[in-house]
Amino acid sequence: MNGRNAVNSKPEQHLRSQLLSSGVSSAREKVIQQALDNVNRPGFKIEPSAILPLMKPVTWFPPMWAFACGVVSTGEDISSNWSILLRGIILAGPLMCAMSQTMNDYFDREVDAINEPERPIPSGKISKQASWLITFGLIMTGFLVAWSIHPYVMIIAFVGVLMSHAYSGPPLRAKRNGWFGNLIVGLAYEGVAWLTGSFAITQGVPAAESIALAVIFSIGAHGIMTLNDFKSVVGDTIRKVASIPVQLGEKKAAVLASVIMDIAQLAAISILLYKSSYITSGIAILLLLLQLPMQKILVDNPKEKAVWYNAFGTLLYVLSMMVCAVGIRP
């Protein structure tokens, strides 16, 4: 073995020992090593079937839903504004959210090689160079759709691009600390999308209650993002990404996520009560109460139940968003 190979083998051996100590099987370790080779391989490659997975359609729903909540909160007639609603939902999900996912996959490719080696870039289906072409295409298309709604919406879309880069890329790379990274994503996916929906319909400053709910549910989304990080604990630990589960441990992170989501909903319910919207207040309270036993199951076994809770418990949270949007309509 020459000197260079000896030097190169040391980090590989260290990574292997970290993976094995984290309970990763030998077979999985080999897959991860191949993924790490793929993520920085030179050249240009796109497998068309991998483009949609790169954009993570499963993540599109929250900003699309938040945009719709912003529209509903205005009390405007949706049937006469269906075109704006449709373009806004496409902008929020398949364009801007997809863009944030492709950008994140580029900057996170070495972490994904450990956590999710089957992702398009680590698996070698899409090269890192090609991923930037897809990201740029989504940005430009998003700007065009945003401009068709209103010039100010294009400015908001540009801010969304900056927020995505601040979260994933240098020099900030806010996702390296879960406290800041989760807040940025919550604001982008929930708050900005909600307020954009409100502005797109009225083309005016959103009502104070709408702004308050947008901020409140953005903060609550910090908890949802914490739950998303449970699947990445091994890679985040190795790559020194200080997600909330890495910093606090899985049980404390699950408690924190639940408390943040509950406090946000209680704050939203207080606004409904202030508006004398008693029916929607009652529905929102019921949705919150239904989450409590599910949260106990989550806290008792966070590692196994985080994905389950994200699928079912979080659904009740987002339903509460729409209930509150209906409750504050003029």
Tab-separated table of N, CA, C and O in Angstrom, residues 134-251:
chain	number	residue	atom	x	y	z
A	134	ILE	N	-31.633	21.009	-12.855
A	134	ILE	CA	-33.029	20.823	-12.458
A	134	ILE	C	-33.457	21.937	-11.504
A	134	ILE	O	-34.546	22.510	-11.641
A	135	THR	N	-32.606	22.262	-10.545
A	135	THR	CA	-32.918	23.333	-9.588
A	135	THR	C	-33.119	24.658	-10.311
A	135	THR	O	-34.086	25.388	-10.041
A	136	PHE	N	-32.217	24.997	-11.229
A	136	PHE	CA	-32.317	26.258	-11.965
A	136	PHE	C	-33.600	26.300	-12.795
A	136	PHE	O	-34.270	27.338	-12.863
A	137	GLY	N	-33.960	25.171	-13.405
A	137	GLY	CA	-35.195	25.126	-14.192
A	137	GLY	C	-36.430	25.373	-13.340
A	137	GLY	O	-37.357	26.084	-13.747
A	138	LEU	N	-36.438	24.821	-12.135
A	138	LEU	CA	-37.558	25.033	-11.226
A	138	LEU	C	-37.629	26.490	-10.768
A	138	LEU	O	-38.720	27.061	-10.645
A	139	ILE	N	-36.471	27.092	-10.515
A	139	ILE	CA	-36.446	28.497	-10.091
A	139	ILE	C	-37.018	29.395	-11.179
A	139	ILE	O	-37.881	30.245	-10.920
A	140	MET	N	-36.557	29.220	-12.401
A	140	MET	CA	-37.018	30.077	-13.497
A	140	MET	C	-38.507	29.885	-13.773
A	140	MET	O	-39.251	30.857	-13.982
A	141	THR	N	-38.960	28.641	-13.765
A	141	THR	CA	-40.386	28.378	-13.974
A	141	THR	C	-41.208	28.971	-12.841
A	141	THR	O	-42.282	29.551	-13.055
A	142	GLY	N	-40.698	28.846	-11.616
A	142	GLY	CA	-41.387	29.414	-10.467
A	142	GLY	C	-41.525	30.921	-10.572
A	142	GLY	O	-42.584	31.484	-10.252
A	143	PHE	N	-40.473	31.576	-11.015
A	143	PHE	CA	-40.531	33.036	-11.171
A	143	PHE	C	-41.595	33.434	-12.201
A	143	PHE	O	-42.322	34.417	-12.005
A	144	LEU	N	-41.696	32.691	-13.286
A	144	LEU	CA	-42.688	33.007	-14.325
A	144	LEU	C	-44.115	32.844	-13.798
A	144	LEU	O	-44.978	33.696	-14.041
A	145	VAL	N	-44.343	31.743	-13.080
A	145	VAL	CA	-45.680	31.517	-12.522
A	145	VAL	C	-46.000	32.578	-11.462
A	145	VAL	O	-47.112	33.117	-11.416
A	146	ALA	N	-45.020	32.905	-10.628
A	146	ALA	CA	-45.222	33.931	-9.605
A	146	ALA	C	-45.543	35.281	-10.239
A	146	ALA	O	-46.434	36.002	-9.778
A	147	TRP	N	-44.829	35.640	-11.300
A	147	TRP	CA	-45.075	36.909	-11.989
A	147	TRP	C	-46.487	36.940	-12.572
A	147	TRP	O	-47.149	37.991	-12.567
A	148	SER	N	-46.971	35.788	-13.045
A	148	SER	CA	-48.323	35.746	-13.623
A	148	SER	C	-49.395	36.003	-12.572
A	148	SER	O	-50.505	36.426	-12.895
A	149	ILE	N	-49.071	35.735	-11.300
A	149	ILE	CA	-50.017	36.020	-10.216
A	149	ILE	C	-49.952	37.493	-9.837
A	149	ILE	O	-50.975	38.179	-9.782
A	150	HIS	N	-48.739	37.978	-9.574
A	150	HIS	CA	-48.516	39.391	-9.241
A	150	HIS	C	-47.005	39.608	-9.143
A	150	HIS	O	-46.285	38.729	-8.655
A	151	PRO	N	-46.501	40.755	-9.621
A	151	PRO	CA	-45.050	41.005	-9.513
A	151	PRO	C	-44.504	40.861	-8.102
A	151	PRO	O	-43.381	40.394	-7.912
A	152	TYR	N	-45.301	41.259	-7.111
A	152	TYR	CA	-44.828	41.121	-5.736
A	152	TYR	C	-44.667	39.652	-5.332
A	152	TYR	O	-43.825	39.321	-4.489
A	153	VAL	N	-45.488	38.784	-5.921
A	153	VAL	CA	-45.370	37.358	-5.614
A	153	VAL	C	-44.038	36.823	-6.152
A	153	VAL	O	-43.436	35.932	-5.546
A	154	MET	N	-43.565	37.382	-7.259
A	154	MET	CA	-42.257	36.963	-7.762
A	154	MET	C	-41.150	37.375	-6.785
A	154	MET	O	-40.172	36.640	-6.585
A	155	ILE	N	-41.301	38.539	-6.172
A	155	ILE	CA	-40.326	38.970	-5.165
A	155	ILE	C	-40.344	38.003	-3.981
A	155	ILE	O	-39.290	37.613	-3.449
A	156	ILE	N	-41.550	37.592	-3.586
A	156	ILE	CA	-41.669	36.627	-2.493
A	156	ILE	C	-41.006	35.307	-2.886
A	156	ILE	O	-40.332	34.669	-2.068
A	157	ALA	N	-41.187	34.900	-4.147
A	157	ALA	CA	-40.556	33.666	-4.621
A	157	ALA	C	-39.036	33.775	-4.564
A	157	ALA	O	-38.343	32.809	-4.207
A	158	PHE	N	-38.515	34.952	-4.898
A	158	PHE	CA	-37.071	35.160	-4.817
A	158	PHE	C	-36.586	35.043	-3.371
A	158	PHE	O	-35.546	34.437	-3.100
A	159	VAL	N	-37.366	35.598	-2.451
A	159	VAL	CA	-37.029	35.455	-1.028
A	159	VAL	C	-37.041	33.978	-0.630
A	159	VAL	O	-36.195	33.519	0.143
A	160	GLY	N	-37.986	33.223	-1.199
A	160	GLY	CA	-38.048	31.794	-0.926
A	160	GLY	C	-36.796	31.066	-1.381
A	160	GLY	O	-36.308	30.154	-0.701
A	161	VAL	N	-36.254	31.470	-2.530
A	161	VAL	CA	-35.002	30.873	-3.018
A	161	VAL	C	-33.864	31.184	-2.047
A	161	VAL	O	-33.043	30.308	-1.714
A	162	LEU	N	-33.797	32.433	-1.577
A	162	LEU	CA	-32.758	32.819	-0.621
A	162	LEU	C	-32.893	32.028	0.676
A	162	LEU	O	-31.885	31.605	1.266
A	163	MET	N	-34.126	31.827	1.141
A	163	MET	CA	-34.335	31.054	2.361
A	163	MET	C	-33.903	29.609	2.179
A	163	MET	O	-33.310	28.997	3.089
A	164	SER	N	-34.171	29.056	1.004
A	164	SER	CA	-33.764	27.678	0.726
A	164	SER	C	-32.254	27.546	0.761
A	164	SER	O	-31.707	26.580	1.311
A	165	HIS	N	-31.572	28.526	0.161
A	165	HIS	CA	-30.105	28.477	0.167
A	165	HIS	C	-29.561	28.698	1.574
A	165	HIS	O	-28.580	28.049	1.979
A	166	ALA	N	-30.178	29.596	2.326
A	166	ALA	CA	-29.723	29.833	3.697
A	166	ALA	C	-29.861	28.566	4.539
A	166	ALA	O	-29.024	28.299	5.414
A	167	TYR	N	-30.893	27.786	4.268
A	167	TYR	CA	-31.110	26.553	5.013
A	167	TYR	C	-30.090	25.475	4.644
A	167	TYR	O	-29.481	24.854	5.519
A	168	SER	N	-29.866	25.299	3.345
A	168	SER	CA	-29.073	24.160	2.885
A	168	SER	C	-27.613	24.482	2.600
A	168	SER	O	-26.737	23.636	2.809
A	169	GLY	N	-27.346	25.680	2.070
A	169	GLY	CA	-26.031	25.947	1.515
A	169	GLY	C	-25.163	26.871	2.345
A	169	GLY	O	-25.623	27.498	3.303
A	170	PRO	N	-23.897	26.978	1.957
A	170	PRO	CA	-22.981	27.904	2.637
A	170	PRO	C	-23.312	29.347	2.252
A	170	PRO	O	-23.936	29.585	1.227
A	171	PRO	N	-22.932	30.333	3.065
A	171	PRO	CA	-22.141	30.158	4.287
A	171	PRO	C	-22.990	29.850	5.527
A	171	PRO	O	-22.453	29.423	6.538
A	172	LEU	N	-24.303	30.095	5.480
A	172	LEU	CA	-25.116	29.911	6.680
A	172	LEU	C	-25.369	28.436	6.992
A	172	LEU	O	-25.151	27.984	8.105
A	173	ARG	N	-25.871	27.707	5.987
A	173	ARG	CA	-26.234	26.293	6.174
A	173	ARG	C	-26.916	26.092	7.519
A	173	ARG	O	-26.450	25.361	8.394
A	174	ALA	N	-28.053	26.768	7.662
A	174	ALA	CA	-28.755	26.799	8.943
A	174	ALA	C	-29.169	25.421	9.426
A	174	ALA	O	-29.351	25.212	10.629
A	175	LYS	N	-29.303	24.477	8.513
A	175	LYS	CA	-29.746	23.157	8.929
A	175	LYS	C	-28.721	22.447	9.809
A	175	LYS	O	-29.027	21.442	10.445
A	176	ARG	N	-27.511	22.962	9.876
A	176	ARG	CA	-26.509	22.354	10.755
A	176	ARG	C	-26.887	22.526	12.228
A	176	ARG	O	-26.345	21.831	13.092
A	177	ASN	N	-27.807	23.435	12.506
A	177	ASN	CA	-28.332	23.579	13.859
A	177	ASN	C	-29.853	23.519	13.774
A	177	ASN	O	-30.482	24.386	13.164
A	178	GLY	N	-30.424	22.498	14.379
A	178	GLY	CA	-31.855	22.268	14.249
A	178	GLY	C	-32.731	23.400	14.751
A	178	GLY	O	-33.834	23.601	14.261
A	179	TRP	N	-32.245	24.174	15.729
A	179	TRP	CA	-33.046	25.280	16.248
A	179	TRP	C	-33.310	26.316	15.159
A	179	TRP	O	-34.435	26.810	15.015
A	180	PHE	N	-32.286	26.649	14.392
A	180	PHE	CA	-32.424	27.674	13.355
A	180	PHE	C	-32.966	27.096	12.049
A	180	PHE	O	-33.829	27.689	11.409
A	181	GLY	N	-32.436	25.946	11.660
A	181	GLY	CA	-32.851	25.343	10.397
A	181	GLY	C	-34.327	25.020	10.366
A	181	GLY	O	-35.029	25.324	9.389
A	182	ASN	N	-34.834	24.420	11.440
A	182	ASN	CA	-36.253	24.079	11.491
A	182	ASN	C	-37.139	25.319	11.453
A	182	ASN	O	-38.224	25.303	10.881
A	183	LEU	N	-36.659	26.398	12.062
A	183	LEU	CA	-37.434	27.640	12.054
A	183	LEU	C	-37.537	28.210	10.641
A	183	LEU	O	-38.607	28.657	10.216
A	184	ILE	N	-36.433	28.188	9.899
A	184	ILE	CA	-36.446	28.698	8.527
A	184	ILE	C	-37.416	27.900	7.666
A	184	ILE	O	-38.216	28.466	6.902
A	185	VAL	N	-37.370	26.580	7.784
A	185	VAL	CA	-38.273	25.746	6.984
A	185	VAL	C	-39.722	25.989	7.379
A	185	VAL	O	-40.609	26.084	6.524
A	186	GLY	N	-39.982	26.094	8.683
A	186	GLY	CA	-41.339	26.361	9.129
A	186	GLY	C	-41.878	27.673	8.578
A	186	GLY	O	-43.020	27.749	8.112
A	187	LEU	N	-41.043	28.711	8.612
A	187	LEU	CA	-41.459	30.012	8.078
A	187	LEU	C	-41.713	29.943	6.576
A	187	LEU	O	-42.672	30.530	6.070
A	188	ALA	N	-40.844	29.217	5.854
A	188	ALA	CA	-40.982	29.137	4.400
A	188	ALA	C	-42.190	28.301	3.996
A	188	ALA	O	-42.988	28.710	3.149
A	189	TYR	N	-42.326	27.115	4.603
A	189	TYR	CA	-43.381	26.188	4.196
A	189	TYR	C	-44.764	26.605	4.680
A	189	TYR	O	-45.759	26.342	3.989
A	190	GLU	N	-44.826	27.222	5.848
A	190	GLU	CA	-46.135	27.561	6.413
A	190	GLU	C	-46.411	29.067	6.353
A	190	GLU	O	-47.384	29.495	5.743
A	191	GLY	N	-45.544	29.869	6.969
A	191	GLY	CA	-45.813	31.296	7.082
A	191	GLY	C	-45.793	32.032	5.751
A	191	GLY	O	-46.762	32.722	5.392
A	192	VAL	N	-44.708	31.897	5.004
A	192	VAL	CA	-44.604	32.598	3.722
A	192	VAL	C	-45.675	32.115	2.757
A	192	VAL	O	-46.315	32.916	2.056
A	193	ALA	N	-45.900	30.808	2.719
A	193	ALA	CA	-46.922	30.267	1.814
A	193	ALA	C	-48.314	30.773	2.192
A	193	ALA	O	-49.117	31.148	1.326
A	194	TRP	N	-48.614	30.798	3.483
A	194	TRP	CA	-49.925	31.279	3.958
A	194	TRP	C	-50.125	32.745	3.566
A	194	TRP	O	-51.158	33.108	2.983
A	195	LEU	N	-49.167	33.593	3.876
A	195	LEU	CA	-49.301	35.019	3.601
A	195	LEU	C	-49.305	35.307	2.102
A	195	LEU	O	-49.962	36.245	1.645
A	196	THR	N	-48.589	34.486	1.323
A	196	THR	CA	-48.624	34.646	-0.128
A	196	THR	C	-50.017	34.350	-0.659
A	196	THR	O	-50.528	35.047	-1.543
A	197	GLY	N	-50.656	33.310	-0.116
A	197	GLY	CA	-52.023	32.991	-0.531
A	197	GLY	C	-52.986	34.125	-0.213
A	197	GLY	O	-53.843	34.483	-1.033
A	198	SER	N	-52.836	34.714	0.962
A	198	SER	CA	-53.694	35.827	1.354
A	198	SER	C	-53.480	37.031	0.443
A	198	SER	O	-54.437	37.651	-0.038
A	199	PHE	N	-52.205	37.347	0.180
A	199	PHE	CA	-51.913	38.503	-0.667
A	199	PHE	C	-52.354	38.269	-2.107
A	199	PHE	O	-52.862	39.182	-2.775
A	200	ALA	N	-52.147	37.052	-2.614
A	200	ALA	CA	-52.452	36.767	-4.014
A	200	ALA	C	-53.916	37.020	-4.338
A	200	ALA	O	-54.247	37.471	-5.445
A	201	ILE	N	-54.793	36.746	-3.385
A	201	ILE	CA	-56.224	36.928	-3.622
A	201	ILE	C	-56.648	38.381	-3.445
A	201	ILE	O	-57.386	38.945	-4.256
A	202	THR	N	-56.181	39.016	-2.405
A	202	THR	CA	-56.630	40.381	-2.096
A	202	THR	C	-55.718	41.447	-2.689
A	202	THR	O	-56.129	42.599	-2.856
A	203	GLN	N	-54.453	41.071	-2.991
A	203	GLN	CA	-53.421	42.008	-3.451
A	203	GLN	C	-53.302	43.188	-2.486
A	203	GLN	O	-53.135	44.344	-2.881
A	204	GLY	N	-53.408	42.860	-1.226
A	204	GLY	CA	-53.264	43.839	-0.163
A	204	GLY	C	-52.634	43.197	1.054
A	204	GLY	O	-52.429	41.979	1.101
A	205	VAL	N	-52.331	43.997	2.046
A	205	VAL	CA	-51.713	43.489	3.268
A	205	VAL	C	-52.690	42.550	3.978
A	205	VAL	O	-53.847	42.911	4.183
A	206	PRO	N	-52.248	41.345	4.343
A	206	PRO	CA	-53.142	40.409	5.040
A	206	PRO	C	-53.627	40.978	6.363
A	206	PRO	O	-52.976	41.830	6.981
A	207	ALA	N	-54.774	40.498	6.807
A	207	ALA	CA	-55.336	40.927	8.088
A	207	ALA	C	-54.410	40.516	9.231
A	207	ALA	O	-53.633	39.571	9.117
A	208	ALA	N	-54.510	41.248	10.343
A	208	ALA	CA	-53.640	40.986	11.493
A	208	ALA	C	-53.804	39.547	11.992
A	208	ALA	O	-52.811	38.892	12.352
A	209	GLU	N	-55.058	39.048	12.019
A	209	GLU	CA	-55.275	37.676	12.486
A	209	GLU	C	-54.618	36.667	11.560
A	209	GLU	O	-54.078	35.648	12.014
A	210	SER	N	-54.641	36.936	10.261
A	210	SER	CA	-54.018	36.030	9.299
A	210	SER	C	-52.503	36.011	9.476
A	210	SER	O	-51.879	34.946	9.444
A	211	ILE	N	-51.918	37.172	9.677
A	211	ILE	CA	-50.469	37.247	9.920
A	211	ILE	C	-50.113	36.489	11.190
A	211	ILE	O	-49.136	35.726	11.234
A	212	ALA	N	-50.925	36.679	12.224
A	212	ALA	CA	-50.653	36.010	13.499
A	212	ALA	C	-50.707	34.496	13.350
A	212	ALA	O	-49.827	33.774	13.844
A	213	LEU	N	-51.733	34.000	12.654
A	213	LEU	CA	-51.839	32.549	12.466
A	213	LEU	C	-50.697	32.015	11.615
A	213	LEU	O	-50.187	30.918	11.875
A	214	ALA	N	-50.283	32.768	10.608
A	214	ALA	CA	-49.163	32.337	9.773
A	214	ALA	C	-47.894	32.162	10.607
A	214	ALA	O	-47.157	31.174	10.462
A	215	VAL	N	-47.651	33.118	11.491
A	215	VAL	CA	-46.467	33.037	12.362
A	215	VAL	C	-46.606	31.888	13.356
A	215	VAL	O	-45.665	31.109	13.571
A	216	ILE	N	-47.781	31.758	13.946
A	216	ILE	CA	-48.011	30.724	14.956
A	216	ILE	C	-47.811	29.326	14.375
A	216	ILE	O	-47.105	28.483	14.956
A	217	PHE	N	-48.411	29.060	13.225
A	217	PHE	CA	-48.293	27.727	12.636
A	217	PHE	C	-46.896	27.486	12.066
A	217	PHE	O	-46.468	26.335	11.959
A	218	SER	N	-46.187	28.556	11.714
A	218	SER	CA	-44.788	28.413	11.307
A	218	SER	C	-43.944	27.919	12.474
A	218	SER	O	-43.090	27.029	12.319
A	219	ILE	N	-44.167	28.508	13.643
A	219	ILE	CA	-43.427	28.084	14.838
A	219	ILE	C	-43.796	26.645	15.197
A	219	ILE	O	-42.934	25.826	15.534
A	220	GLY	N	-45.071	26.310	15.092
A	220	GLY	CA	-45.492	24.937	15.360
A	220	GLY	C	-44.852	23.938	14.415
A	220	GLY	O	-44.565	22.797	14.802
A	221	ALA	N	-44.610	24.379	13.177
A	221	ALA	CA	-43.979	23.489	12.198
A	221	ALA	C	-42.554	23.132	12.586
A	221	ALA	O	-41.990	22.170	12.059
A	222	HIS	N	-41.956	23.905	13.497
A	222	HIS	CA	-40.632	23.547	14.035
A	222	HIS	C	-40.690	22.135	14.619
A	222	HIS	O	-39.749	21.337	14.463
A	223	GLY	N	-41.793	21.821	15.280
A	223	GLY	CA	-41.951	20.483	15.838
A	223	GLY	C	-42.050	19.418	14.768
A	223	GLY	O	-41.483	18.326	14.896
A	224	ILE	N	-42.781	19.718	13.680
A	224	ILE	CA	-42.898	18.765	12.580
A	224	ILE	C	-41.539	18.480	11.961
A	224	ILE	O	-41.189	17.329	11.665
A	225	MET	N	-40.743	19.528	11.779
A	225	MET	CA	-39.405	19.344	11.218
A	225	MET	C	-38.519	18.521	12.139
A	225	MET	O	-37.689	17.737	11.681
A	226	THR	N	-38.682	18.681	13.445
A	226	THR	CA	-37.918	17.867	14.396
A	226	THR	C	-38.239	16.395	14.204
A	226	THR	O	-37.343	15.536	14.211
A	227	LEU	N	-39.508	16.076	14.008
A	227	LEU	CA	-39.899	14.682	13.789
A	227	LEU	C	-39.304	14.146	12.492
A	227	LEU	O	-38.949	12.961	12.402
A	228	ASN	N	-39.188	14.997	11.481
A	228	ASN	CA	-38.589	14.567	10.219
A	228	ASN	C	-37.129	14.165	10.375
A	228	ASN	O	-36.599	13.378	9.589
A	229	ASP	N	-36.461	14.717	11.397
A	229	ASP	CA	-35.036	14.469	11.581
A	229	ASP	C	-34.729	13.143	12.269
A	229	ASP	O	-33.565	12.744	12.343
A	230	PHE	N	-35.745	12.460	12.753
A	230	PHE	CA	-35.487	11.196	13.444
A	230	PHE	C	-34.898	10.144	12.509
A	230	PHE	O	-34.096	9.314	12.929
A	231	LYS	N	-35.291	10.181	11.248
A	231	LYS	CA	-34.809	9.172	10.306
A	231	LYS	C	-33.350	9.387	9.919
A	231	LYS	O	-32.741	8.518	9.284
A	232	SER	N	-32.776	10.527	10.291
A	232	SER	CA	-31.426	10.885	9.842
A	232	SER	C	-30.418	10.950	10.982
A	232	SER	O	-29.333	11.506	10.794
A	233	VAL	N	-30.736	10.389	12.122
A	233	VAL	CA	-29.886	10.552	13.300
A	233	VAL	C	-28.480	9.998	13.072
A	233	VAL	O	-27.481	10.634	13.447
A	234	VAL	N	-28.374	8.825	12.442
A	234	VAL	CA	-27.055	8.209	12.251
A	234	VAL	C	-26.161	9.092	11.395
A	234	VAL	O	-25.046	9.449	11.778
A	235	GLY	N	-26.647	9.469	10.216
A	235	GLY	CA	-25.837	10.303	9.327
A	235	GLY	C	-25.568	11.684	9.888
A	235	GLY	O	-24.473	12.227	9.727
A	236	ASP	N	-26.577	12.265	10.555
A	236	ASP	CA	-26.394	13.594	11.144
A	236	ASP	C	-25.327	13.562	12.234
A	236	ASP	O	-24.532	14.499	12.366
A	237	THR	N	-25.303	12.494	13.010
A	237	THR	CA	-24.293	12.369	14.067
A	237	THR	C	-22.899	12.261	13.478
A	237	THR	O	-21.961	12.940	13.920
A	238	ILE	N	-22.758	11.432	12.450
A	238	ILE	CA	-21.450	11.229	11.833
A	238	ILE	C	-20.970	12.494	11.137
A	238	ILE	O	-19.791	12.861	11.229
A	239	ARG	N	-21.882	13.196	10.460
A	239	ARG	CA	-21.516	14.388	9.689
A	239	ARG	C	-21.650	15.670	10.512
A	239	ARG	O	-21.534	16.768	9.975
A	240	LYS	N	-21.913	15.523	11.804
A	240	LYS	CA	-21.957	16.662	12.731
A	240	LYS	C	-23.022	17.694	12.341
A	240	LYS	O	-22.785	18.902	12.357
A	241	VAL	N	-24.194	17.185	11.971
A	241	VAL	CA	-25.367	18.031	11.765
A	241	VAL	C	-26.161	18.008	13.070
A	241	VAL	O	-26.656	16.964	13.484
A	242	ALA	N	-26.245	19.153	13.730
A	242	ALA	CA	-26.829	19.208	15.073
A	242	ALA	C	-28.346	19.344	15.014
A	242	ALA	O	-28.926	20.361	15.395
A	243	SER	N	-29.008	18.309	14.522
A	243	SER	CA	-30.467	18.304	14.548
A	243	SER	C	-30.940	18.223	16.000
A	243	SER	O	-30.164	17.916	16.906
A	244	ILE	N	-32.214	18.478	16.214
A	244	ILE	CA	-32.740	18.442	17.575
A	244	ILE	C	-32.611	17.038	18.196
A	244	ILE	O	-32.181	16.917	19.354
A	245	PRO	N	-32.948	15.958	17.463
A	245	PRO	CA	-32.747	14.627	18.058
A	245	PRO	C	-31.286	14.344	18.394
A	245	PRO	O	-31.006	13.663	19.387
A	246	VAL	N	-30.349	14.860	17.611
A	246	VAL	CA	-28.931	14.655	17.905
A	246	VAL	C	-28.544	15.435	19.163
A	246	VAL	O	-27.814	14.934	20.028
A	247	GLN	N	-29.041	16.669	19.280
A	247	GLN	CA	-28.671	17.513	20.415
A	247	GLN	C	-29.300	17.049	21.730
A	247	GLN	O	-28.644	17.023	22.771
A	248	LEU	N	-30.592	16.713	21.682
A	248	LEU	CA	-31.323	16.431	22.909
A	248	LEU	C	-31.505	14.949	23.194
A	248	LEU	O	-31.839	14.577	24.326
A	249	GLY	N	-31.310	14.121	22.201
A	249	GLY	CA	-31.705	12.729	22.336
A	249	GLY	C	-33.124	12.564	21.823
A	249	GLY	O	-33.908	13.519	21.794
A	250	GLU	N	-33.467	11.363	21.413
A	250	GLU	CA	-34.729	11.146	20.725
A	250	GLU	C	-35.957	11.386	21.615
A	250	GLU	O	-36.944	11.977	21.174
A	251	LYS	N	-35.910	10.961	22.872
A	251	LYS	CA	-37.082	11.107	23.736
A	251	LYS	C	-37.368	12.579	24.031
A	251	LYS	O	-38.508	13.042	23.901
